[in-house]
């Protein structure tokens, strides 16, 4: 393995490949749709269940650009399959995707500091970069407006303000693609002792790598190695002399000085992020407040922040969660009942109209008791299933599911599951297949396997008609509230079986770390 090289500029003419990167929920997919329209292809990356989305976009000079929509990721440290795929594409390590000529990173202006961590890693990557500053309208409403010009000056790359869902700034972004630039490597203000070790390892990389890579890029690679990054592009370097010995000795020396390389690196990155965010703020900043993060604590809390004080509270949050789930199931029965009765009456009326003229006989029985009764039994439960999906979509789009996942982390961790297991398990209430597929976002392999194993215990929508039929037959005298309670008990039984199985797996087959 040799050290990776990257182009410093985007080709001035001709077709190019552009990687679209960004945090989850930053508006990346909305921008991808705005750029490519209907010219999209959806597949899976070979060997993994990670969705691969590519599309074509015509640039202002008439050339076509291939846009690769990468999985949303908070960093380039390959802890989950999604992050691994994003990292491999950005570093040009996948044979099924050409190395990108440029990277568009979508940044949520309303959460600038959180998004800048990925930007800092992309800068270290050394590829031509354009920042698409999304959700500017939300940032202004929150009282934290961002100046694109100041942010561009702080980063050293073009910054284009956009509002993805309204397609504002899309043409300007297309013009900026050819102007994408390799940002200068920031000075992350590492401890002096760590800088010395980075220089030693970087010097060794400059000797053993045969490409014409700048010393700054070697130093960035050395920093990654020191903090424990073992991505596939640099993994084999650890096994080569003199790098392996230098890393071992450097780690020992830093440990003796009480320096944790990973902690020092993260702290240095966030100091830089605070400086960039402060420089990019277009709000009136008092001279006594050097960092934007200090302003965030002085402004009045937003509606979301006030709601979070209750929704993720260790006591009130659980009560709200129980109330939301109970309301969900009661609503499914209560709202669906008139629709179900209407469908059932319509099917009975149609069956009588069709079969009465036939008289008694085999054909009459086949149509009435076979086709109409059989198909009708399935169709009559469509309102309940539709309502379940509708309410789940509302909970997801409102952001409550993410907060429920955070809330459930305390409980799930006690039975051997990760907080992120909540979303796959909740998705399995609709269908176990997408629930199992969504488990790929869990970084730890054993947590991921435990989630996959227990997801089928969740009562999916295919079981809902069976539950409803049994409850309607056995508990016919119960009202909607009591019937909803029985339904909750059925779902609770599946959850209890899943939790028990996960606990057994984590104590036996999946015991230990990753």
Coordinates of C-alpha atoms in Angstrom, one line a residue:
X1 CA 0.0 0.0 0.0
X2 CA 1.2 3.5 -0.8
X3 CA 0.1 6.8 0.3
X4 CA -2.9 8.2 -1.5
X5 CA -2.7 11.1 -3.9
X6 CA -5.4 13.6 -4.7
X7 CA -5.8 16.3 -7.4
X8 CA -5.4 19.9 -6.2
X9 CA -8.0 21.2 -8.7
X10 CA -11.1 20.2 -10.5
X11 CA -10.7 19.5 -14.3
X12 CA -11.6 22.7 -16.1
X13 CA -13.6 20.9 -18.8
X14 CA -15.3 17.6 -19.4
X15 CA -17.2 15.2 -17.3
X16 CA -16.4 14.9 -13.6
X17 CA -17.4 12.9 -10.5
X18 CA -18.7 14.7 -7.4
X19 CA -19.2 13.1 -4.0
X20 CA -22.0 14.6 -1.9
X21 CA -21.2 14.3 1.8
X22 CA -22.8 15.6 4.9
X23 CA -24.3 14.8 8.4
X24 CA -27.6 12.9 8.6
X25 CA -30.5 15.3 8.3
X26 CA -28.4 18.1 6.9
X27 CA -30.5 18.3 3.7
X28 CA -28.0 16.3 1.7
X29 CA -30.6 14.1 -0.1
X30 CA -32.8 17.1 -0.8
X31 CA -29.9 18.8 -2.5
X32 CA -29.1 15.6 -4.4
X33 CA -32.7 15.5 -5.7
X34 CA -32.5 19.2 -6.7
X35 CA -29.3 18.7 -8.6
X36 CA -30.1 15.4 -10.4
X37 CA -33.9 15.6 -10.8
X38 CA -35.1 12.2 -12.2
X39 CA -31.7 11.3 -13.5
X40 CA -30.9 8.9 -10.6
X41 CA -30.0 5.3 -10.1
X42 CA -30.4 3.5 -6.8
X43 CA -28.6 0.2 -6.0
X44 CA -26.4 -1.2 -3.2
X45 CA -22.7 -1.0 -2.8
X46 CA -21.3 -4.5 -3.5
X47 CA -20.9 -6.6 -0.3
X48 CA -22.9 -4.4 2.0
X49 CA -26.5 -3.4 2.5
X50 CA -25.7 0.3 2.1
X51 CA -27.8 2.1 -0.5
X52 CA -25.9 3.5 -3.4
X53 CA -27.4 6.6 -5.1
X54 CA -25.9 8.2 -8.1
X55 CA -27.3 10.8 -10.5
X56 CA -26.3 13.1 -13.3
X57 CA -26.3 16.9 -13.3
X58 CA -25.6 19.2 -16.2
X59 CA -23.1 21.9 -15.3
X60 CA -23.3 25.5 -16.7
X61 CA -20.5 24.7 -19.2
X62 CA -22.7 21.9 -20.7
X63 CA -20.6 19.1 -19.3
X64 CA -22.2 16.3 -17.2
X65 CA -21.3 15.6 -13.6
X66 CA -21.9 12.3 -11.9
X67 CA -23.2 13.0 -8.4
X68 CA -22.6 10.2 -5.8
X69 CA -24.8 10.7 -2.7
X70 CA -22.8 9.2 0.1
X71 CA -24.4 7.8 3.3
X72 CA -24.9 10.5 5.9
X73 CA -22.1 10.4 8.4
X74 CA -20.8 12.5 11.3
X75 CA -17.1 11.6 10.7
X76 CA -14.8 9.6 8.5
X77 CA -13.8 7.2 11.2
X78 CA -15.1 3.9 9.8
X79 CA -17.1 2.5 12.8
X80 CA -20.2 1.5 10.9
X81 CA -20.8 0.1 7.3
X82 CA -22.2 3.5 6.3
X83 CA -19.2 5.4 7.5
X84 CA -16.8 2.8 5.9
X85 CA -18.5 3.2 2.5
X86 CA -18.4 7.0 2.7
X87 CA -14.7 7.0 3.7
X88 CA -13.8 4.5 0.9
X89 CA -15.6 6.5 -1.8
X90 CA -14.0 9.8 -0.6
X91 CA -10.5 8.3 -0.6
X92 CA -11.0 6.6 -4.0
X93 CA -10.7 3.1 -2.6
X94 CA -13.8 1.5 -4.2
X95 CA -13.6 -0.2 -7.6
X96 CA -17.3 0.4 -8.3
X97 CA -17.1 4.2 -7.9
X98 CA -14.5 6.4 -9.5
X99 CA -12.4 8.6 -7.2
X100 CA -14.3 11.9 -6.9
X101 CA -12.8 15.0 -8.6
X102 CA -14.5 17.2 -6.0
X103 CA -16.6 17.0 -2.8
X104 CA -19.7 19.0 -2.0
X105 CA -20.2 18.9 1.7
X106 CA -23.7 20.0 2.9
X107 CA -23.6 21.9 6.1
X108 CA -26.6 22.7 8.3
X109 CA -26.2 26.4 9.1
X110 CA -28.5 26.0 12.1
X111 CA -26.1 23.4 13.6
X112 CA -22.8 24.8 12.3
X113 CA -20.4 23.6 15.0
X114 CA -21.7 20.0 14.8
X115 CA -21.3 19.9 11.0
X116 CA -17.9 21.4 11.0
X117 CA -16.3 18.3 12.5
X118 CA -16.9 16.4 9.2
X119 CA -15.7 19.5 7.3
X120 CA -12.4 19.5 9.2
X121 CA -11.9 15.8 8.3
X122 CA -12.7 16.5 4.6
X123 CA -10.1 19.3 4.6
X124 CA -7.5 16.9 5.9
X125 CA -8.5 14.5 3.1
X126 CA -7.1 17.0 0.6
X127 CA -9.7 16.9 -2.1
X128 CA -11.2 20.0 -3.8
X129 CA -14.1 21.1 -1.6
X130 CA -17.2 23.2 -1.9
X131 CA -19.4 23.9 1.1
X132 CA -23.2 24.0 0.5
X133 CA -24.5 26.0 3.5
X134 CA -28.1 24.8 3.9
X135 CA -30.9 25.8 6.1
X136 CA -29.9 29.5 6.3
X137 CA -33.5 30.5 6.9
X138 CA -33.6 28.4 10.1
X139 CA -30.3 29.8 11.4
X140 CA -31.6 33.3 11.0
X141 CA -34.8 32.5 12.8
X142 CA -32.8 31.1 15.7
X143 CA -30.8 34.2 15.9
X144 CA -27.5 32.6 14.8
X145 CA -27.1 33.9 11.2
X146 CA -24.0 32.8 9.4
X147 CA -22.0 34.9 6.8
X148 CA -21.0 32.7 3.8
X149 CA -18.2 35.1 2.9
X150 CA -16.7 34.9 6.4
X151 CA -17.0 31.2 6.5
X152 CA -15.4 30.9 3.1
X153 CA -12.5 33.0 4.3
X154 CA -12.1 30.9 7.5
X155 CA -12.1 27.6 5.6
X156 CA -10.4 28.6 2.4
X157 CA -13.0 27.0 0.1
X158 CA -16.1 28.3 -1.7
X159 CA -19.2 28.5 0.5
X160 CA -22.6 28.7 -1.3
X161 CA -25.7 29.5 0.7
X162 CA -28.7 27.3 -0.3
X163 CA -32.2 26.4 0.8
X164 CA -32.5 22.9 -0.6
X165 CA -36.2 22.3 -0.4
X166 CA -36.9 25.6 -2.2
X167 CA -34.0 25.1 -4.7
X168 CA -32.4 28.4 -3.9
X169 CA -28.7 28.7 -4.6
X170 CA -28.6 25.6 -6.9
X171 CA -27.4 27.4 -10.0
X172 CA -24.7 29.2 -7.9
X173 CA -23.6 25.9 -6.5
X174 CA -23.3 24.4 -10.0
X175 CA -21.1 27.4 -11.0
X176 CA -18.9 26.9 -7.9
X177 CA -18.1 23.2 -8.6
X178 CA -15.4 24.1 -11.1
X179 CA -14.0 26.5 -8.6
X180 CA -13.7 23.9 -5.8
X181 CA -10.4 24.3 -4.0
X182 CA -8.2 22.2 -1.7
X183 CA -8.4 24.0 1.6
X184 CA -5.1 24.7 3.5
X185 CA -4.6 22.4 6.4
X186 CA -5.6 24.2 9.6
X187 CA -3.3 24.4 12.6
X188 CA -5.3 22.4 15.1
X189 CA -3.1 23.5 18.0
X190 CA -2.1 20.1 19.2
X191 CA 0.1 19.7 22.3
X192 CA 3.7 20.4 21.6
X193 CA 4.8 16.9 22.5
X194 CA 2.2 15.4 20.1
X195 CA 3.3 17.8 17.3
X196 CA 6.8 16.4 17.7
X197 CA 5.6 12.8 17.3
X198 CA 3.5 13.7 14.3
X199 CA 6.5 15.3 12.7
X200 CA 8.6 12.1 13.3
X201 CA 6.0 9.8 11.8
X202 CA 5.2 12.1 9.0
X203 CA 8.9 12.3 8.1
X204 CA 9.0 8.5 7.9
X205 CA 5.9 8.5 5.6
X206 CA 7.6 11.0 3.3
X207 CA 10.5 8.5 2.9
X208 CA 8.5 5.3 2.3
X209 CA 5.7 6.7 0.1
X210 CA 6.7 6.9 -3.5
X211 CA 4.1 9.4 -4.7
X212 CA 4.6 13.2 -4.9
X213 CA 2.5 13.9 -1.8
X214 CA 3.1 17.2 0.1
X215 CA 4.6 17.1 3.6
X216 CA 1.4 18.6 5.0
X217 CA -0.6 15.5 3.8
X218 CA 2.0 13.2 5.3
X219 CA 1.6 15.0 8.6
X220 CA -2.2 14.7 8.4
X221 CA -1.8 10.9 7.8
X222 CA 0.6 10.6 10.7
X223 CA -1.9 12.4 13.0
X224 CA -4.6 9.8 11.9
X225 CA -2.3 7.0 12.7
X226 CA -1.4 8.4 16.1
X227 CA -5.0 8.7 17.2
X228 CA -5.7 5.1 16.3
X229 CA -7.4 5.5 12.9
X230 CA -7.0 2.3 11.0
X231 CA -8.9 3.0 7.8
X232 CA -8.3 0.7 4.8
X233 CA -6.3 3.4 3.0
X234 CA -3.6 3.5 5.8
X235 CA -4.1 0.2 7.6
X236 CA -1.1 -1.5 6.0
X237 CA 1.2 1.4 6.9
X238 CA 1.0 0.4 10.5
X239 CA 2.7 -2.9 9.6
X240 CA 5.7 -1.3 7.8
X241 CA 9.0 -0.4 9.2
X242 CA 10.0 2.2 10.4
X243 CA 6.4 3.4 10.8
X244 CA 5.2 0.6 13.1
X245 CA 8.1 1.1 15.5
X246 CA 7.8 4.9 15.4
X247 CA 4.1 4.6 16.3
X248 CA 4.8 2.2 19.1
X249 CA 7.6 4.4 20.6
X250 CA 5.5 7.6 20.1
X251 CA 2.5 6.1 21.9
X252 CA 4.7 5.1 24.8
X253 CA 6.3 8.6 25.1
X254 CA 2.9 10.3 24.9
X255 CA 1.5 8.0 27.6
X256 CA 4.4 8.8 29.9
X257 CA 3.6 12.5 29.5
X258 CA -0.1 11.8 30.3
X259 CA -1.3 12.7 26.8
X260 CA -4.1 10.7 25.2
X261 CA -3.7 11.3 21.4
X262 CA -7.3 10.7 20.5
X263 CA -8.6 13.1 23.2
X264 CA -6.0 15.7 22.3
X265 CA -7.0 15.4 18.6
X266 CA -10.7 15.8 19.3
X267 CA -10.1 18.8 21.6
X268 CA -7.9 20.4 19.0
X269 CA -10.5 20.0 16.3
X270 CA -13.2 21.5 18.4
X271 CA -11.1 24.5 19.4
X272 CA -10.6 25.1 15.7
X273 CA -14.4 24.6 15.1
X274 CA -15.2 27.2 17.7
X275 CA -12.8 29.7 16.1
X276 CA -14.3 29.1 12.6
X277 CA -17.9 29.3 13.9
X278 CA -17.1 32.6 15.7
X279 CA -15.5 34.0 12.6
X280 CA -18.4 33.0 10.5
X281 CA -21.1 34.5 12.7
X282 CA -22.8 37.5 11.2
X283 CA -24.5 38.4 14.5
X284 CA -23.3 41.3 16.6
X285 CA -20.6 39.7 18.7
X286 CA -19.5 41.5 21.9
X287 CA -15.8 41.9 22.2
X288 CA -15.8 40.0 25.5
X289 CA -17.2 36.9 23.8
X290 CA -14.5 35.3 21.7
X291 CA -16.4 32.2 20.7
X292 CA -19.8 31.7 19.1
X293 CA -20.5 28.9 21.5
X294 CA -20.7 31.4 24.3
X295 CA -23.4 33.3 22.5
X296 CA -25.5 30.1 22.2
X297 CA -25.8 29.9 25.9
X298 CA -26.8 33.6 26.2
X299 CA -29.7 33.5 23.7
X300 CA -33.1 32.4 24.9
X301 CA -33.7 28.7 24.5
X302 CA -35.5 27.7 21.3
X303 CA -38.9 25.8 21.3
X304 CA -37.0 22.6 20.5
X305 CA -34.6 23.0 23.4
X306 CA -37.5 23.7 25.8
X307 CA -39.3 20.6 24.5
X308 CA -36.2 18.5 24.9
X309 CA -36.0 19.3 28.6
X310 CA -39.2 17.2 29.0
X311 CA -38.9 14.7 26.1
X312 CA -35.5 13.4 27.0
X313 CA -35.9 13.8 30.8
X314 CA -35.1 10.5 32.6
X315 CA -38.5 10.5 34.3
X316 CA -40.9 12.7 32.4
X317 CA -39.5 11.5 29.1
X318 CA -40.5 7.9 29.9
X319 CA -44.0 9.1 30.8
X320 CA -44.3 11.0 27.6
X321 CA -43.0 8.0 25.7
X322 CA -45.5 5.7 27.3
X323 CA -48.3 8.2 26.6
X324 CA -47.3 8.6 22.9
X325 CA -47.2 4.8 22.4
X326 CA -50.5 4.3 24.2
X327 CA -52.1 7.1 22.2
X328 CA -50.7 5.6 19.0
X329 CA -52.4 2.2 19.6
X330 CA -55.7 3.7 20.9
X331 CA -55.9 6.0 17.8
X332 CA -55.3 3.0 15.5
X333 CA -58.4 1.3 16.9
X334 CA -60.6 4.3 17.4
X335 CA -59.9 6.1 14.1
X336 CA -59.9 2.9 12.0
X337 CA -63.1 1.5 13.4
X338 CA -65.5 3.5 11.2
X339 CA -63.4 2.9 8.1
X340 CA -63.2 -0.8 8.8
X341 CA -66.9 -1.0 9.4
X342 CA -67.6 0.8 6.2
X343 CA -65.3 -1.4 4.2
X344 CA -66.8 -4.5 5.7
X345 CA -70.4 -3.4 5.0
X346 CA -69.4 -2.5 1.4
X347 CA -67.9 -5.9 0.9
X348 CA -71.0 -7.6 2.3
X349 CA -73.2 -5.5 0.1
X350 CA -71.2 -6.3 -3.0
X351 CA -71.0 -10.0 -2.1
X352 CA -74.8 -10.2 -1.8
X353 CA -75.3 -8.3 -5.0
X354 CA -73.0 -10.7 -6.9
X355 CA -74.0 -14.0 -5.4
X356 CA -77.8 -13.7 -4.7
X357 CA -78.7 -14.1 -8.4
X358 CA -76.6 -17.3 -8.6
X359 CA -78.7 -19.2 -6.0
X360 CA -77.3 -21.9 -3.8
X361 CA -74.5 -24.0 -5.1
X362 CA -70.7 -24.4 -5.3
X363 CA -70.1 -21.2 -7.3
X364 CA -72.2 -19.2 -4.8
X365 CA -70.2 -20.6 -1.8
X366 CA -66.9 -20.1 -3.7
X367 CA -67.6 -16.4 -4.4
X368 CA -69.3 -15.5 -1.1
X369 CA -67.4 -17.5 1.5
X370 CA -64.1 -17.9 -0.4
X371 CA -63.2 -14.9 -2.6
X372 CA -65.3 -12.1 -1.0
X373 CA -64.8 -13.3 2.6
X374 CA -61.1 -14.1 2.1
X375 CA -60.1 -10.9 0.2
X376 CA -62.4 -8.8 2.4
X377 CA -60.8 -10.0 5.6
X378 CA -57.5 -8.7 4.3
X379 CA -58.8 -5.4 2.9
X380 CA -60.7 -4.5 6.0
X381 CA -57.5 -4.1 8.0
X382 CA -55.9 -1.7 5.5
X383 CA -57.0 1.4 7.5
X384 CA -55.3 0.2 10.6
X385 CA -52.0 -0.6 8.8
X386 CA -52.2 2.7 6.9
X387 CA -52.7 4.6 10.2
X388 CA -49.8 2.8 11.8
X389 CA -47.4 3.9 9.0
X390 CA -48.9 7.4 9.0
X391 CA -48.3 7.9 12.8
X392 CA -44.8 6.4 12.6
X393 CA -44.0 8.8 9.7
X394 CA -45.2 11.8 11.8
X395 CA -43.1 10.7 14.8
X396 CA -40.0 10.3 12.6
X397 CA -40.4 13.6 10.7
X398 CA -41.1 15.5 13.9
X399 CA -37.8 14.2 15.3
X400 CA -39.4 12.4 18.2
X401 CA -38.1 9.0 17.2
X402 CA -34.5 10.2 17.5
X403 CA -35.2 11.5 21.0
X404 CA -36.9 8.2 21.9
X405 CA -33.8 6.4 20.8
X406 CA -31.7 8.6 23.1
X407 CA -34.2 7.9 25.9
X408 CA -34.2 4.2 25.3
X409 CA -30.4 3.9 25.4
X410 CA -30.5 3.8 29.2
X411 CA -32.9 0.9 29.2
X412 CA -31.6 -1.0 26.2
X413 CA -28.0 -0.9 27.4
X414 CA -29.0 -2.8 30.5
X415 CA -30.2 -5.8 28.4
X416 CA -27.2 -5.8 26.1
X417 CA -28.6 -3.6 23.3
X418 CA -27.5 -0.2 22.0
X419 CA -29.6 2.9 22.1
X420 CA -29.5 2.9 18.3
X421 CA -31.2 -0.4 18.4
X422 CA -34.4 1.4 19.2
X423 CA -35.0 2.7 15.6
X424 CA -34.5 -0.8 14.0
X425 CA -36.7 -2.4 16.5
X426 CA -39.4 0.2 16.2
X427 CA -39.2 -0.1 12.4
X428 CA -39.7 -3.8 12.8
X429 CA -43.2 -3.0 14.1
X430 CA -44.0 -2.1 10.5
X431 CA -41.8 -4.8 8.8
X432 CA -38.8 -6.7 10.2
X433 CA -36.9 -6.5 6.8
X434 CA -36.3 -2.7 6.8
X435 CA -35.8 -2.9 10.6
X436 CA -33.0 -5.4 10.1
X437 CA -31.5 -3.4 7.3
X438 CA -31.4 -0.2 9.4
X439 CA -29.4 -2.0 12.0
X440 CA -26.3 -1.3 9.9
X441 CA -25.9 2.1 11.5
X442 CA -25.0 0.5 14.8
X443 CA -21.2 0.7 15.0
X444 CA -20.5 -2.3 17.3
X445 CA -20.7 -5.6 15.4
X446 CA -22.1 -7.6 18.3
X447 CA -24.7 -5.0 19.2
X448 CA -25.6 -5.0 15.5
X449 CA -26.0 -8.8 15.4
X450 CA -28.0 -8.8 18.6
X451 CA -30.4 -6.3 17.2
X452 CA -30.8 -8.3 13.9
X453 CA -31.4 -11.5 15.8
X454 CA -34.2 -10.0 18.0
X455 CA -35.9 -7.7 15.4
X456 CA -38.3 -10.5 14.2
X457 CA -39.7 -10.8 17.7
X458 CA -41.4 -7.4 17.2
X459 CA -45.0 -7.6 16.1
X460 CA -44.9 -6.4 12.5
X461 CA -47.8 -5.1 10.5
X462 CA -48.4 -8.6 9.0
X463 CA -49.4 -9.8 12.4
X464 CA -51.7 -6.8 13.1
X465 CA -54.7 -8.2 11.2
X466 CA -54.2 -11.5 13.1
X467 CA -54.1 -9.7 16.4
X468 CA -57.1 -7.6 15.5
X469 CA -59.1 -10.6 14.3
X470 CA -58.4 -12.5 17.5
X471 CA -59.1 -9.5 19.8
X472 CA -62.3 -8.7 17.9
X473 CA -63.4 -12.3 18.3
X474 CA -62.3 -13.2 21.8
X475 CA -62.7 -9.8 23.4
X476 CA -65.8 -8.7 21.4
X477 CA -67.5 -7.2 24.4
X478 CA -64.5 -5.0 25.3
X479 CA -64.6 -1.3 24.3
X480 CA -61.9 0.4 22.1
X481 CA -59.7 1.3 25.2
X482 CA -59.7 -2.3 26.6
X483 CA -59.1 -3.7 23.1
X484 CA -56.2 -1.4 22.7
X485 CA -54.9 -2.6 26.1
X486 CA -55.0 -6.2 24.9
X487 CA -53.2 -5.1 21.7
X488 CA -50.5 -3.4 23.8
X489 CA -50.1 -6.6 25.8
X490 CA -49.5 -8.6 22.6
X491 CA -46.9 -6.1 21.5
X492 CA -45.4 -6.1 25.0
X493 CA -45.0 -9.8 24.9
X494 CA -43.0 -9.6 21.7
X495 CA -40.8 -6.9 23.3
X496 CA -40.3 -9.0 26.4
X497 CA -39.2 -12.0 24.2
X498 CA -36.8 -9.7 22.3
X499 CA -35.3 -8.3 25.4
X500 CA -34.9 -11.7 27.0
X501 CA -33.3 -13.1 23.9
X502 CA -30.9 -10.2 23.5
X503 CA -29.8 -10.6 27.1
X504 CA -29.1 -14.3 26.6
X505 CA -27.2 -13.6 23.4
X506 CA -25.0 -10.9 25.1
X507 CA -24.2 -13.2 28.0
X508 CA -23.3 -16.2 25.7
X509 CA -22.8 -16.1 21.9
X510 CA -22.2 -12.3 21.7
X511 CA -20.3 -11.9 25.0
X512 CA -17.5 -9.4 25.0
X513 CA -16.6 -6.3 23.0
X514 CA -16.8 -5.6 19.3

